[in-house]
Amino acid sequence: MGKGAKKTTTSGDSGSTAGKGKGKGKGRGKAASPAKGASTVKAAPLRGKAAEKARAAKEEAAQARNDDAVEAASWSDLLRVRPGFRLADLDPSSTPGFDGKKAEGKEVMAGLQERLGDLQERLFAESKGGGRRSVLLVIQGMDTSGKGGIMRHVVGSVDPQGVDITSFKAPSAEERAHPFLWRIRRALPRAGQLGVFDRSHYEDVLIVRVHDLVPPATWGRRYNQINRFEQSVVDAGTTVVKVMLHLSSEEQKARLTERLERGDKFWKYNPGDVDERGYWADYMEAYQVALERCSTDAAPWHVVPADRKWYARLAVTNLLLEALETMDPQWPAADFDVEAERERLALTP
Amino acid sequence: MGKGAKKTTTSGDSGSTAGKGKGKGKGRGKAASPAKGASTVKAAPLRGKAAEKARAAKEEAAQARNDDAVEAASWSDLLRVRPGFRLADLDPSSTPGFDGKKAEGKEVMAGLQERLGDLQERLFAESKGGGRRSVLLVIQGMDTSGKGGIMRHVVGSVDPQGVDITSFKAPSAEERAHPFLWRIRRALPRAGQLGVFDRSHYEDVLIVRVHDLVPPATWGRRYNQINRFEQSVVDAGTTVVKVMLHLSSEEQKARLTERLERGDKFWKYNPGDVDERGYWADYMEAYQVALERCSTDAAPWHVVPADRKWYARLAVTNLLLEALETMDPQWPAADFDVEAERERLALTP
């Protein structure tokens, strides 16, 4: 019966304590921001052509850092898919943009989450004043890449009233009877919301491509369709943050093995996951093409090394944070006479 | 376009770290459980008939505490609406079941939330193994009573993938064209979910009754309709936890005043809230009748004093926790051959 249930969210009668007019820039650990100093920037270990590009980018960044007025690099800059990007060149166990270890990574998270909660509340409030903007976080990744952990530990850190998670599974009969973007459009975030896609329309050029679920000519058209679609979403006021969690095959094996070792993890295990490992290279190729063809100025892709869960969570939190900081949502002005209301209220018993 | 959006939730590819096979009973602060010792039980200050009943209950509880095998009292016992309950007799600033102050209340919350997250994950997992059970938390209360804070700080403490919040506002034209329970049924939690209603079908015997939005004969029938409906929901496997946040008129005034004093709170202020204060007594009467007529064995009402936000959050957390502990959800057994899967997995590159 929950099938047709809408998730609506509240009008903001929230006893929220976060975001009480805190100034910008607070709560963002220095160590977590690649913009805040060379010592914290650690470039992704790249090989070949990518290494060349990275060196050039680093030089640029170093120059920029000499200019106080310019933020040298951001997480988005660092992790964004640009022309020439090769997935195979990015080490899934690396931690670009963060020099510390797990304990330090976890330590900075609290401050980041507080800031994220603040900005999300502002975005929510802005929509109550008529604002039309929203955020859409798209999370893709192989099985066990940590999508669920992002939902729990990153998305779960903000007020659930402002969040709308949609998990896309194999399409239902009804969904299959429609164009592939039909169910996606229906799940787009409303104004003021942080929409989250756990898997997305990209499955229609990933698993669909790998397993020939539709003719090649059909999936072949989808890259452009996706780009046009995302452009229209952005034009309508939604900031789109696309993240691929980049896991190594070895780490997936380790995580699947763990699920087979613990009775409280069996429910997460699906024998089909082992079969899918036989298509690893095909998936990587499908990802490479999707990343290449659909990383647009309007909606760029970011690839986050995901062999270390703590790092992936840190990086996604920072990507979201940067998106919201760029949007800079504002508390709406009163649409009533504040003084008159004070008097009216004071007169009530 | 978000209007028709479904909120679906994930299959549990969760990197969750909570609930890793912790034993029962852990993480529940002694001070937070009225069952754990007389020193922590503080009965609600009642007057008149209620005081008599309370004395009797206390004696019973005291007796029970002498018997190690019996849990003397639970939050549900303490806050439940029983025959003879008078809302007017319950002090909204009291903290029944908890002897400590704000700081202590906040301190025990972390442990409670961890336990809540554990049980919620088990419930979610159980449904993946075919379980049909779910939980529905219904939150009612006057404006500023802290419903939003419950969403953020209590509901927000568990994995958002297992949560489905529905905020009921004035019904849309489509909703008005259907029986009042139509939109409620559509929002019921699926198996494994914690559904949360921020306002609910009770508005149809509260604001509707106070403002004569339908003829008295119509709302008069609704109490029985609600009881039958809730019985059917319970029969289908949903544990229903109904909570009224009981706020004083004075505290509401203070909270509304605060919203008029801070630019980051204006968006929460609605001039209509002041007008509604003129109907306070009518609302209290409507609540009294709803509590009286719809506190059933299948789906009892609980009234939580709400002048202290920290207490209300603590109490609701405990009510949810008790409901889940009674359900005692279990990790599902493997529906595959664990050993065979281990071998198959080991053979992959």
XYZ file of C-alpha atoms in Angstrom:
698
model
C 0.000 0.000 0.000
C 2.957 2.282 0.519
C 3.559 2.014 -3.200
C 1.534 5.053 -4.121
C 2.390 6.943 -0.970
C 3.751 10.374 -1.393
C 6.376 11.628 0.891
C 5.458 15.141 1.759
C 7.359 17.304 4.120
C 6.441 19.737 6.740
C 5.796 23.437 6.627
C 8.669 24.008 8.941
C 7.135 23.996 12.384
C 10.497 22.799 13.387
C 12.047 23.058 16.777
C 15.353 22.879 15.014
C 18.287 24.178 16.942
C 20.775 24.075 14.125
C 21.293 27.006 11.892
C 20.437 29.683 14.385
C 21.864 32.490 12.368
C 25.385 31.219 12.430
C 27.770 33.092 10.233
C 29.036 31.647 7.021
C 32.163 29.607 6.976
C 31.847 28.271 10.482
C 32.148 24.638 11.332
C 34.155 23.710 8.306
C 37.302 22.053 9.529
C 40.404 23.445 7.974
C 41.749 20.024 7.289
C 38.661 19.155 5.324
C 38.790 21.986 2.873
C 41.262 21.713 0.062
C 40.818 25.421 -0.429
C 42.278 26.287 2.908
C 45.937 25.507 2.467
C 48.410 23.525 0.461
C 49.186 21.146 3.295
C 45.736 19.667 3.127
C 45.589 19.143 -0.596
C 46.610 15.728 -1.724
C 46.062 15.137 -5.371
C 44.653 11.876 -6.583
C 47.412 9.546 -7.711
C 47.017 9.593 -11.461
C 48.940 7.873 -14.166
C 49.702 8.712 -17.812
C 47.892 11.603 -19.467
C 45.855 12.254 -16.396
C 49.025 12.799 -14.408
C 50.071 15.489 -16.843
C 46.758 17.223 -16.511
C 46.897 16.926 -12.761
C 50.331 18.548 -12.674
C 49.019 21.441 -14.731
C 46.006 21.779 -12.473
C 48.207 21.716 -9.412
C 50.367 24.473 -10.774
C 47.304 26.516 -11.485
C 46.009 25.850 -8.020
C 49.330 26.765 -6.459
C 49.299 30.022 -8.338
C 45.770 30.710 -7.263
C 46.709 30.113 -3.656
C 49.206 32.922 -3.925
C 46.295 35.171 -4.691
C 44.364 35.590 -1.482
C 41.204 36.599 -3.261
C 40.892 33.347 -5.171
C 39.914 30.028 -3.667
C 42.542 27.751 -5.069
C 40.621 24.559 -5.362
C 37.386 23.086 -4.162
C 36.278 19.517 -3.681
C 34.195 19.934 -6.788
C 37.229 21.087 -8.791
C 39.268 18.251 -7.435
C 36.809 15.431 -8.072
C 35.053 16.689 -11.178
C 35.115 14.692 -14.392
C 36.734 16.779 -17.123
C 37.580 15.947 -20.738
C 40.259 13.285 -20.765
C 39.229 11.786 -17.430
C 40.018 8.085 -17.161
C 38.250 6.132 -14.426
C 40.919 3.441 -14.653
C 43.551 6.010 -13.674
C 41.940 6.931 -10.375
C 42.972 4.870 -7.357
C 39.812 3.852 -5.416
C 41.788 3.776 -2.174
C 43.136 7.292 -2.519
C 41.849 10.267 -0.527
C 42.206 13.316 -2.787
C 41.803 16.601 -0.982
C 42.376 15.131 2.434
C 45.733 14.507 3.981
C 44.586 12.934 7.220
C 43.671 9.471 8.359
C 40.322 7.958 9.246
C 40.194 9.361 12.783
C 40.851 12.891 11.558
C 38.352 12.448 8.761
C 35.670 11.452 11.210
C 36.611 14.293 13.497
C 35.966 17.014 10.942
C 32.622 15.498 9.933
C 30.664 16.892 12.891
C 31.462 20.466 11.978
C 30.699 19.867 8.320
C 27.380 18.269 9.154
C 26.378 21.165 11.352
C 27.093 23.582 8.536
C 25.246 21.347 6.088
C 22.221 21.255 8.393
C 22.305 25.038 8.663
C 22.372 25.561 4.898
C 19.722 22.947 4.277
C 17.417 24.680 6.750
C 18.015 27.991 4.975
C 17.165 26.418 1.635
C 14.001 24.969 3.130
C 13.098 28.340 4.662
C 13.812 30.144 1.411
C 11.191 28.043 -0.339
C 8.621 29.012 2.288
C 9.241 32.579 1.217
C 8.554 31.673 -2.400
C 12.015 30.449 -3.444
C 11.999 27.774 -6.146
C 15.479 26.327 -5.712
C 16.365 22.823 -4.649
C 19.269 20.385 -4.658
C 19.456 16.952 -6.226
C 22.173 14.566 -5.112
C 22.614 11.630 -7.480
C 24.561 8.695 -6.076
C 25.787 5.899 -8.314
C 28.173 3.071 -7.604
C 28.641 -0.667 -7.773
C 27.087 -2.923 -5.143
C 28.659 -2.396 -1.707
C 30.232 0.880 -2.827
C 28.642 2.572 0.185
C 25.538 4.253 -1.218
C 23.568 3.260 1.844
C 26.245 4.682 4.106
C 26.005 8.002 2.287
C 22.258 7.990 2.881
C 22.685 7.222 6.532
C 25.704 9.254 7.499
C 25.636 12.206 5.112
C 22.011 12.674 4.126
C 20.941 11.407 7.545
C 22.732 14.275 9.231
C 20.255 16.912 8.077
C 16.628 17.449 9.077
C 14.627 14.600 7.517
C 11.754 17.001 6.827
C 13.832 18.652 4.135
C 15.017 15.446 2.521
C 13.421 13.204 -0.080
C 15.319 9.990 -0.835
C 14.290 7.887 -3.794
C 15.856 4.500 -4.277
C 15.560 3.306 -7.841
C 15.345 -0.427 -8.322
C 14.503 -2.521 -11.347
C 11.594 -0.661 -12.938
C 8.066 -1.930 -12.307
C 5.760 -2.946 -15.131
C 4.129 0.475 -14.980
C 7.487 2.212 -15.088
C 8.636 0.103 -18.013
C 5.546 1.163 -19.935
C 6.824 4.752 -19.825
C 9.982 6.405 -21.194
C 12.945 5.809 -18.899
C 12.941 9.359 -17.525
C 9.279 9.193 -16.496
C 9.876 7.812 -13.013
C 12.854 10.111 -12.598
C 10.833 13.266 -13.274
C 8.252 12.162 -10.738
C 10.918 11.940 -8.070
C 12.550 15.327 -8.603
C 12.793 17.410 -5.440
C 10.258 20.094 -4.749
C 11.363 23.639 -3.979
C 13.436 23.832 -0.823
C 14.157 20.121 -0.720
C 17.317 18.085 -0.821
C 16.357 15.312 -3.194
C 18.548 12.237 -3.195
C 18.653 9.522 -5.828
C 20.066 6.220 -4.665
C 20.789 4.965 -8.180
C 19.119 6.936 -10.932
C 18.449 7.332 -14.640
C 22.092 6.362 -15.131
C 21.123 2.751 -14.544
C 19.502 3.059 -17.969
C 22.959 3.407 -19.527
C 24.757 1.136 -17.040
C 23.090 -2.169 -16.194
C 20.881 -1.726 -19.255
C 23.925 -1.371 -21.475
C 25.916 -4.131 -19.818
C 23.089 -6.648 -20.097
C 21.576 -5.457 -23.384
C 18.208 -4.865 -21.757
C 17.252 -2.615 -24.669
C 18.708 -2.384 -28.180
C 22.027 -0.489 -28.430
C 20.405 2.191 -30.559
C 18.020 2.874 -27.696
C 20.561 3.204 -24.906
C 22.865 4.979 -27.321
C 20.390 7.853 -27.605
C 20.042 8.175 -23.873
C 23.257 10.074 -23.158
C 21.997 13.094 -25.052
C 18.519 12.653 -23.640
C 19.987 12.665 -20.154
C 22.010 15.783 -20.848
C 18.975 17.648 -22.145
C 16.898 16.426 -19.235
C 19.458 17.495 -16.642
C 19.845 20.877 -18.303
C 16.097 21.398 -17.940
C 16.241 20.370 -14.300
C 19.017 22.870 -13.653
C 17.130 25.563 -15.565
C 14.164 24.989 -13.267
C 16.293 25.906 -10.243
C 17.745 22.616 -9.077
C 21.448 22.316 -8.358
C 22.481 18.824 -9.437
C 25.359 17.094 -7.641
C 26.296 13.822 -9.320
C 28.613 11.428 -7.533
C 30.013 8.094 -8.559
C 31.402 6.074 -5.674
C 34.470 4.455 -7.188
C 35.129 1.077 -5.598
C 37.792 -1.459 -6.456
C 36.814 -4.992 -7.327
C 39.021 -6.252 -4.488
C 37.284 -4.099 -1.941
C 33.900 -5.245 -3.191
C 35.010 -8.815 -2.712
C 36.055 -8.043 0.839
C 32.733 -6.356 1.603
C 30.687 -9.185 0.115
C 32.776 -11.653 2.084
C 31.973 -9.763 5.265
C 28.266 -10.020 4.517
C 28.659 -13.767 4.359
C 30.410 -13.886 7.695
C 27.866 -12.175 9.894
C 24.313 -13.202 10.638
C 23.285 -9.561 10.918
C 24.558 -8.953 7.381
C 23.019 -11.876 5.488
C 19.985 -9.783 4.597
C 22.219 -7.436 2.630
C 23.684 -10.242 0.579
C 22.293 -11.103 -2.813
C 23.718 -14.083 -4.742
C 23.212 -12.048 -7.909
C 25.986 -9.720 -6.736
C 28.528 -12.476 -7.303
C 27.241 -13.040 -10.831
C 27.555 -9.337 -11.517
C 31.228 -9.464 -10.609
C 31.717 -11.348 -13.850
C 30.781 -8.151 -15.693
C 33.069 -5.841 -13.743
C 35.033 -4.660 -16.778
C 31.838 -4.059 -18.739
C 30.465 -1.962 -15.897
C 33.648 0.070 -15.703
C 33.420 0.718 -19.415
C 29.782 1.713 -19.154
C 30.651 4.062 -16.272
C 33.546 5.542 -18.226
C 31.266 6.387 -21.147
C 28.494 7.771 -18.944
C 30.973 9.922 -17.013
C 32.567 11.169 -20.210
C 29.414 11.932 -22.095
C 27.286 13.266 -19.263
C 29.678 15.427 -17.256
C 28.335 18.762 -18.435
C 28.823 22.300 -17.226
C 25.233 22.284 -16.049
C 25.546 18.969 -14.204
C 29.117 17.736 -13.859
C 30.016 14.291 -12.599
C 32.264 13.777 -9.604
C 34.120 10.563 -8.954
C 34.800 9.833 -5.295
C 37.271 7.069 -4.415
C 35.215 4.768 -2.215
C 37.446 2.027 -0.875
C 37.597 4.028 2.344
C 34.067 4.654 3.534
C 35.054 7.492 5.847
C 36.681 9.339 2.963
C 33.745 8.886 0.599
C 31.385 10.296 3.235
C 33.679 13.214 3.889
C 33.999 13.998 0.194
C 30.263 13.802 -0.523
C 29.520 15.983 2.494
C 31.949 18.567 1.157
C 30.500 18.389 -2.346
C 27.010 19.004 -0.991
C 28.285 21.750 1.249
C 29.988 23.533 -1.626
C 26.857 23.306 -3.751
C 24.785 24.866 -0.983
C 27.394 27.504 -0.233
C 27.347 28.537 -3.866
C 23.556 28.751 -3.786
C 23.816 30.797 -0.580
C 20.148 30.392 0.426
C 18.662 33.226 2.471
C 16.156 33.437 5.303
C 13.052 34.931 3.727
C 11.883 38.364 4.857
C 8.675 38.601 6.857
C 5.583 38.816 4.659
C 3.633 40.342 7.541
C 3.961 43.435 9.711
C 6.263 42.261 12.486
C 5.414 45.073 14.900
C 1.670 44.692 14.381
C 1.944 40.947 14.977
C 3.885 41.475 18.185
C 1.102 43.685 19.454
C -1.608 41.313 18.374
C 0.168 38.407 20.046
C 0.778 40.360 23.230
C -2.956 41.014 23.496
C -3.831 37.310 23.564
C -4.345 35.832 27.018
C 6.084 18.164 -9.967
C 7.226 16.708 -6.689
C 3.568 16.399 -5.837
C 3.195 12.929 -7.208
C 6.639 11.814 -6.149
C 6.852 8.596 -4.289
C 9.345 8.193 -1.586
C 10.809 4.780 -1.973
C 13.561 3.433 0.128
C 16.583 1.391 -0.477
C 17.118 -2.312 -0.453
C 19.547 -1.944 2.341
C 22.874 -1.649 0.638
C 23.740 0.273 3.695
C 27.149 0.875 5.094
C 25.468 1.297 8.408
C 27.635 0.860 11.417
C 24.871 0.939 13.973
C 23.238 -2.211 15.115
C 26.172 -4.508 14.660
C 24.701 -7.315 16.630
C 24.571 -5.465 19.890
C 22.772 -7.266 22.640
C 19.377 -6.132 23.822
C 19.098 -3.634 26.578
C 22.312 -1.820 25.838
C 22.507 1.880 25.390
C 19.413 2.635 27.384
C 20.449 5.011 30.124
C 19.222 3.967 33.507
C 18.037 7.439 34.287
C 15.872 7.410 31.209
C 13.919 4.285 31.979
C 11.181 4.503 34.522
C 11.316 0.744 34.705
C 14.777 0.713 36.134
C 14.279 2.022 39.632
C 12.031 4.095 41.835
C 14.437 6.980 42.044
C 13.966 7.741 38.394
C 10.204 7.621 38.360
C 8.548 10.932 38.860
C 4.821 10.766 38.414
C 3.018 13.498 36.560
C 1.543 16.028 38.951
C -2.146 15.255 38.847
C -5.048 16.764 40.648
C -8.457 15.474 41.793
C -9.649 12.097 40.574
C -6.577 11.633 38.506
C -4.414 12.010 41.578
C -6.283 9.152 43.204
C -5.735 6.960 40.186
C -2.100 7.950 40.075
C -1.615 6.972 43.701
C -3.139 3.586 43.023
C -0.953 3.121 39.968
C 2.110 4.104 41.939
C 1.331 1.548 44.619
C 0.897 -1.081 41.978
C 4.142 -0.039 40.367
C 5.942 -0.077 43.690
C 4.691 -3.572 44.315
C 5.744 -4.668 40.887
C 9.222 -3.291 41.467
C 9.557 -5.611 44.409
C 9.136 -8.439 41.990
C 12.307 -8.620 39.976
C 10.650 -10.454 37.124
C 8.163 -7.712 36.387
C 8.983 -4.408 34.788
C 7.197 -2.002 37.060
C 6.334 0.726 34.664
C 7.168 1.781 31.180
C 6.998 5.129 29.466
C 3.953 3.850 27.676
C 2.268 2.922 30.961
C 3.170 6.267 32.425
C 1.963 8.459 29.572
C -0.917 6.420 28.228
C -4.437 7.821 28.128
C -6.722 5.619 30.223
C -10.395 5.977 31.113
C -10.836 9.029 33.324
C -7.838 10.856 31.882
C -8.197 14.629 32.008
C -5.884 16.671 29.804
C -6.511 19.714 31.976
C -5.024 17.850 34.941
C -1.652 17.220 33.324
C 0.985 19.911 33.806
C 2.634 20.665 30.424
C 5.860 21.646 32.160
C 6.178 18.403 34.101
C 8.628 15.635 33.233
C 6.944 12.348 34.219
C 9.299 9.402 34.275
C 12.414 11.505 34.393
C 13.895 12.994 37.491
C 16.797 14.840 35.936
C 17.296 18.215 34.368
C 17.817 19.247 30.776
C 21.523 18.444 30.677
C 20.962 14.935 31.991
C 18.062 14.453 29.613
C 20.224 15.365 26.662
C 22.991 13.158 27.929
C 20.943 9.978 27.895
C 19.589 10.699 24.422
C 22.681 9.508 22.556
C 22.432 6.011 23.994
C 18.697 5.844 23.347
C 19.156 6.940 19.768
C 21.794 4.329 19.147
C 19.471 1.635 20.416
C 16.619 3.075 18.364
C 18.780 3.029 15.250
C 19.719 -0.582 15.943
C 16.110 -1.716 16.312
C 14.965 0.261 13.305
C 17.629 -1.409 11.198
C 16.479 -4.805 12.436
C 12.891 -4.001 11.525
C 14.038 -2.899 8.090
C 16.102 -6.065 7.679
C 13.246 -8.240 8.872
C 11.092 -6.943 6.029
C 13.766 -7.901 3.514
C 13.364 -11.424 4.772
C 9.626 -11.281 4.160
C 8.477 -9.664 7.412
C 5.350 -7.528 7.094
C 5.612 -5.447 10.250
C 6.070 -1.708 10.476
C 5.712 1.167 12.928
C 3.563 4.266 12.624
C 4.323 7.234 14.838
C 1.482 9.763 14.925
C 2.412 13.193 16.263
C -0.256 15.741 17.131
C 0.011 19.024 18.976
C -0.801 22.706 18.816
C 1.342 25.068 16.756
C 4.869 25.415 18.189
C 4.388 22.315 20.357
C 7.595 20.900 18.903
C 6.424 18.478 16.217
C 9.214 19.617 13.926
C 11.767 19.088 16.662
C 10.552 15.510 17.085
C 11.022 14.978 13.353
C 14.502 16.398 13.433
C 15.910 15.115 16.686
C 14.062 11.839 17.263
C 13.063 10.587 13.833
C 16.180 12.205 12.369
C 18.393 10.026 14.524
C 17.650 6.837 12.588
C 18.629 5.846 9.054
C 16.546 8.003 6.697
C 16.217 5.059 4.324
C 13.908 3.369 6.799
C 11.781 6.423 7.515
C 8.787 7.870 5.715
C 7.536 11.190 7.080
C 4.237 12.562 5.886
C 3.202 16.035 6.889
C -0.532 16.547 6.609
C -1.651 20.049 5.809
C -5.040 21.430 4.795
C -6.352 18.855 2.321
C -6.043 19.579 -1.382
C -9.075 19.699 -3.662
C -8.378 16.113 -4.702
C -8.075 14.983 -1.097
C -11.293 16.760 -0.149
C -13.094 14.869 -2.895
C -12.326 11.615 -1.053
C -13.278 10.317 2.407
C -11.042 11.814 5.098
C -9.072 8.584 5.585
C -8.187 8.287 1.896
C -4.989 10.310 2.043
C -4.086 8.673 5.349
C -4.260 5.150 3.928
C -2.035 6.197 1.057
C 0.638 7.333 3.474
C 0.757 4.230 5.681
C 4.258 2.791 6.118
C 5.343 -0.139 4.026
C 6.728 -3.263 5.667
C 9.940 -2.547 7.554
C 9.411 1.188 7.636
C 9.027 3.691 10.415
C 6.196 5.834 9.135
C 5.695 9.184 10.776
C 2.623 11.391 10.576
C 3.234 15.040 11.349
C -0.429 15.795 12.044
C -2.831 13.136 10.900
C -6.434 12.017 10.517
C -6.993 13.502 13.960
C -7.076 16.944 12.377
C -10.427 15.780 11.039
C -11.804 15.789 14.573
C -9.708 18.717 15.828
C -9.493 21.782 13.583
C -12.490 20.455 11.660
C -14.545 20.264 14.845
C -13.343 23.580 16.252
C -14.130 25.476 13.068
C -17.200 23.520 11.956
C -15.591 22.617 8.653
C -18.081 19.766 8.251
C -21.476 19.206 9.932
C -21.280 17.896 13.520
C -22.946 14.641 12.497
C -20.072 14.052 10.092
C -17.211 14.642 12.491
C -19.206 12.924 15.206
C -19.039 9.659 13.252
C -15.326 9.924 12.766
C -14.198 8.766 16.197
C -15.562 5.282 15.562
C -14.339 5.352 11.989
C -10.877 6.187 13.232
C -10.946 3.387 15.793
C -11.979 0.838 13.182
C -9.387 2.143 10.777
C -6.582 1.991 13.326
C -7.611 -1.501 14.358
C -7.270 -2.602 10.737
C -3.857 -0.966 10.497
C -2.716 -2.801 13.611
C -4.182 -6.061 12.308
C -2.101 -5.642 9.171
C 1.098 -5.653 11.240
C 1.711 -2.004 12.055
C 2.465 -0.947 15.605
C 0.816 2.433 16.104
C 2.364 4.924 18.541
C 0.160 7.978 19.024
C 1.568 10.998 20.795
C 0.002 14.309 21.665
C 2.528 16.998 22.532
C 0.843 18.849 25.360
C 1.839 22.507 25.362
C 0.615 25.304 27.619
C -0.905 28.409 26.109
C 1.737 30.492 27.909
C 4.594 28.520 26.394
C 3.039 28.832 22.952
C 2.928 32.575 23.421
C 6.596 32.615 24.363
C 7.537 30.515 21.333
C 5.521 32.640 18.937
C 7.079 35.749 20.462
C 10.522 34.314 19.808
C 9.635 33.791 16.165
C 8.817 37.478 15.924
C 12.128 38.466 17.443
C 14.528 36.739 15.093
C 14.982 37.242 11.380
C 15.850 33.572 10.967
C 12.528 32.598 12.537
C 10.105 34.834 10.629
C 9.514 32.119 8.054
C 8.065 29.904 10.758
C 5.580 32.535 11.840
C 2.048 32.550 10.533
C -0.324 35.361 11.540
C -3.088 32.758 11.568
C -1.462 31.184 14.623
C -2.427 34.218 16.706
C -6.034 33.953 15.539
C -6.049 30.286 16.513
C -5.061 31.217 20.058
C -8.586 32.590 20.404
C -9.841 29.008 20.123
C -7.456 27.483 22.644
C -10.180 26.189 24.956
C -12.088 24.713 22.023
C -8.969 22.915 20.863
C -8.313 21.534 24.319
C -11.880 20.240 24.424
C -11.537 18.673 20.988
C -8.278 17.035 22.071
C -9.849 15.780 25.282
C -12.646 14.062 23.346
C -10.303 12.617 20.727
C -7.952 11.272 23.410
C -10.839 9.817 25.373
C -12.654 8.205 22.489
C -9.675 7.011 20.476
C -7.266 5.682 23.078
C -7.899 2.021 22.384
C -6.058 -1.128 23.378
C -4.989 -1.541 19.777
C -3.754 2.021 19.415
C -3.542 3.906 22.700
C -2.882 7.623 22.949
C 0.041 9.018 24.899
C 0.165 12.568 26.153
C 3.661 14.010 26.490
C 4.112 17.266 28.403
C 5.810 19.513 25.863
C 6.711 22.787 27.516
C 10.232 21.411 27.822
C 11.419 20.404 24.387
C 14.218 18.207 25.690
C 11.757 16.206 27.781
C 9.267 15.739 24.945
C 12.037 14.399 22.709
C 13.266 12.077 25.421
C 9.779 10.749 26.082
C 8.929 10.168 22.422
C 12.265 8.430 21.877
C 11.471 6.124 24.770
C 7.949 5.444 23.522
C 9.294 4.468 20.114
C 12.012 2.408 21.706
C 9.546 0.484 23.843
C 7.336 -0.198 20.851
C 10.270 -1.602 18.910
C 11.540 -3.590 21.878
C 8.143 -5.205 22.211
C 8.166 -6.052 18.503
C 11.674 -7.452 18.920
C 12.507 -7.542 15.201
C 14.963 -10.204 14.087
C 17.708 -10.368 11.502
C 16.342 -12.621 8.788
C 18.014 -15.962 8.149
C 19.937 -16.418 4.920
C 17.705 -17.521 2.049
C 20.758 -18.862 0.235
C 23.451 -21.457 0.938
C 26.041 -19.444 2.854
C 28.868 -21.905 2.348
C 28.195 -22.289 -1.370
C 28.135 -18.524 -1.771
C 31.436 -18.172 0.040
C 32.998 -20.567 -2.402
C 31.435 -18.925 -5.414
C 32.613 -15.524 -4.234
C 36.123 -16.779 -3.514
C 36.385 -18.007 -7.083
C 35.777 -14.561 -8.559
C 38.900 -12.619 -9.527
